[in-house]
Amino acid sequence: MSQVTLHKVVKNYDETPAVRGIDLDIADKEFVVLVGPSGCGKSTTLRMIAGLEDITDGEIVIGGDVVNDVPPKDRDIAMVFQNYALYPHMTVFENMSFGLRLKRVPKDEIRQRVESAARILDISELLDRKPKQLSGGQRQRVAMGRAIVRDPKVFLFDEPLSNLDAKLRVQMRTEIKKVHQKVRTTTVYVTHDQVEAMTLADRVVVMNAGLIEQVGTPNELYHHPRTRFVAGFIGSPAMNFVPCRLEEASGALRILLPGGHAFPVPAERTERYRRHAGSADLVFGLRPEHVTETHRNVEPNQEAFEVTLEVTEPMGMETLVYFQLDGAEVCGRVNPAAGAEAGQPMTLLADLNHMHLIDGTSGLVL
Amino acid sequence: MVDTATKSGAYAGAARPRSSLKRLMQRKSTIAFLLTLPLILIIASLVIYPAFYAVHLATLSKSMTKFVGFGNFTFLFKREVFWMVVQQSCIFAISAVVFKALIGFFVAHFIHAIPTKGQRKWRGMLLVPWVIPPAMSTLAWFWLFDPSYSAINWLLALFGIDPVPFLGNPYWARFSVILVNVWFGAPFFMIMYLAALKSVPEQLYEAAAIDGANWWQRLWYITLPMMRNIISITVMFSLIVTFANFDIVRVLTAGGPIDKTHVFATYAFLLGIQGGDIPLGAAVSLFMVPILGISAIFILRDVTKRGNEA
C-alpha cells in the first residue's frame, strides 16, 4: 500500500512562506495532479514529498511511515524532472539501471527490469545510446523508464512535459496516462498547465499562494469550482467574470450588471442565492461555452442580449468572440456559421443554467 | 558582327582573371585564412621558428661552428647528472601536479559548499598565491626556509624540534621546491575545478539522491565523470608548466645542493647560459618534447569524444 498523506505541511524559505499548511490525502494507485500558477508552492510540495526539501512544519506520510527525516533514497520514490536530469555520460541502459546498480540488485534482474520498462516505453532500441543522441521526447521516455525500473511506491513528476514542443507534449501526455494504466503506481504530478491537469488526473489539486484552493475530480473542478480562483484557472478560454448586483423582485432574483444588462436567475437557484439579494459586491461568472449564438429553440433560462463584437478568433470548429459587457471583457464561443464579425453587432445567448455567483470579497463561489 | 564578337571575347578574357580573384577572395575559406593569418605569423615567428632553431642549435658544437649531429645527446647520455635531472624533473612534475590536483579538488569542493554570499572573498583569497609573481613569492619562501632566522624553524624550535635545513639537505630541498610549486599552482586547479563543479546541473545530484547514491557515490558517478574533461585539460596544462618550471627552482635552490633539485629548465640554463654551451643547453631542453608529447596523448585521448556527449 502506498498512500501519501500531507498533514499541515509548511515550508518557509528563510522568512518567506512557500507552502502555508496544506493537508492532502492521496490514495493508493491514484494519479493526483498539483496545478497552479508559478510560485504557488506546487513544486515545493512535490520536492518535500521527494525529500529534496526539508519540511518547516507538519508531517508527510508515505505508505504508513512518517518520512519527515528520511532521506530521498529511503523513501522508495522515483522522480521525473522537468529537464529530464539524465546522466549525460551514461548510456540509456546505465541511466535506467543506476538506482538498481547502487542497490546491488543482481545483474540478470537489472537487465530484465530495464528491458521490460524499455518495452513499456518503446525505447528498447535506444538502450545503448547516450542522452545526447536522443530527441526531447525520447529523453523524456528514458527519464520515465528510470523511474519505472525502480518499481517505487510513488512516482513524482515535476512538470515533465514543459520542455517539449506543443505536439509532442500532447503525445507524451497520452503516453504518461497509458503508462500509469499499465504500471498502476501512486503518482503525484506537478504542472502549471490546466489542460494537462484535467486530462491526466484522477484528482486535481489546485494550489494558489501556498495553499490548496480545491481538490476534486477534473469534472468537479470544472463544473463546481469552490472559489473564483479555481473557476478562473480551470478551463480555457477562462471563465468570464462581470461584477454585478443581485436584486429580488416579486419572488424572483435577477443579476444586474453595472451597465444595465439584467439576467434572470434560474428559479431552482433562488433559494441558494436569496440571502445575498441586495448585495452589491458580487461577481457573475459564466464560461465562454455558455455564451453562444441564438438559435431557434431557446430553452428556459437562456437569455438573449445584444453586443458589438471587438475581436473574433476562428478556431475551425468554433469561433471565439470577444466583446465588452458593462465594462468587462467577455468571451463567447459561437458556431463558425453564425456569421460573427469583428466590429459588428451580434445577438448572443447566455445560458444561465450554468451561471456562477461569486462573493466579491471572499472569492467563494456561492 | 565579327568585330563585336572579338571585342566581347576580349572583354571576357580580361574579366576572367579579375573575377576569379574576386571569387577567390569571396570564398569563406580564403577569408578565414586571411583572418587567421596574423596569428599564424605570430605563432610561426615565436613558436615554430624558435622550435626548429633549437633543434638546429642542439646539433652544433660548443662554439656553434661545427655540425656534430647527435654529439650533444650522446655526450649527455654518458653523464650521470643528466639522468639525475631527468629523474628529478619527473619526480618534481608528477608529485607537484598530483598534489596540486588533489588539493585543488578538495578546496574547490569546500568553496562550492559555501553559500554564494561568502564564496567570493574565499575564492579571491585562495587565488592570491597564483596571482603573485612566482619569483617574488618564492623569495618570501626562501626566507621562510632559512635555516637560522626563519619563521618555520622558529616555530619548530618552540616545540623543541631541531632546525631543519630546508634548502641544504637534498631531500628537504626537493620537498621544499615541490611544496612551493604546489602552493603556487593549487589555486589554478581550484578555480578550474570550481568552474567545472558549478557547471554540473543541480538536478543530476537530486536525481542521484533519489536513485540512492550517497555522498561518495555522487562524487564518483556524477561529479568526477562530469569533470573529467576539465580535469584532463587542467592536469595536462599544469604538467607542461610544471615540467618546464624554472623560476621557483632557480630562486629557491638554483638546482643545489649538489644538483639534487635541478629540473630540465634550470639544468639547461646552467649548461647553456651560465656554462656558455648553448647547443648542450638546447639539447637538454629538447628532452621535454617527447616526454610531454606522450603524456599529452594519454591524458587528452578521449577529450574530444567525451566533449560531444555533454
mmCIF file of C-alpha atoms in Angstrom, chain A residues 12-18:
data_model
loop_
_atom_site.group_PDB
_atom_site.id
_atom_site.type_symbol
_atom_site.label_atom_id
_atom_site.label_comp_id
_atom_site.label_asym_id
_atom_site.label_seq_id
_atom_site.Cartn_x
_atom_site.Cartn_y
_atom_site.Cartn_z
ATOM 1 C CA ASN A 12 9.370 28.617 4.657
ATOM 2 C CA TYR A 13 12.432 29.825 2.769
ATOM 3 C CA ASP A 14 14.119 31.991 5.361
ATOM 4 C CA GLU A 15 11.139 34.115 6.297
ATOM 5 C CA THR A 16 9.247 33.746 3.007
ATOM 6 C CA PRO A 17 6.460 31.197 3.180
ATOM 7 C CA ALA A 18 6.256 28.941 0.112
#
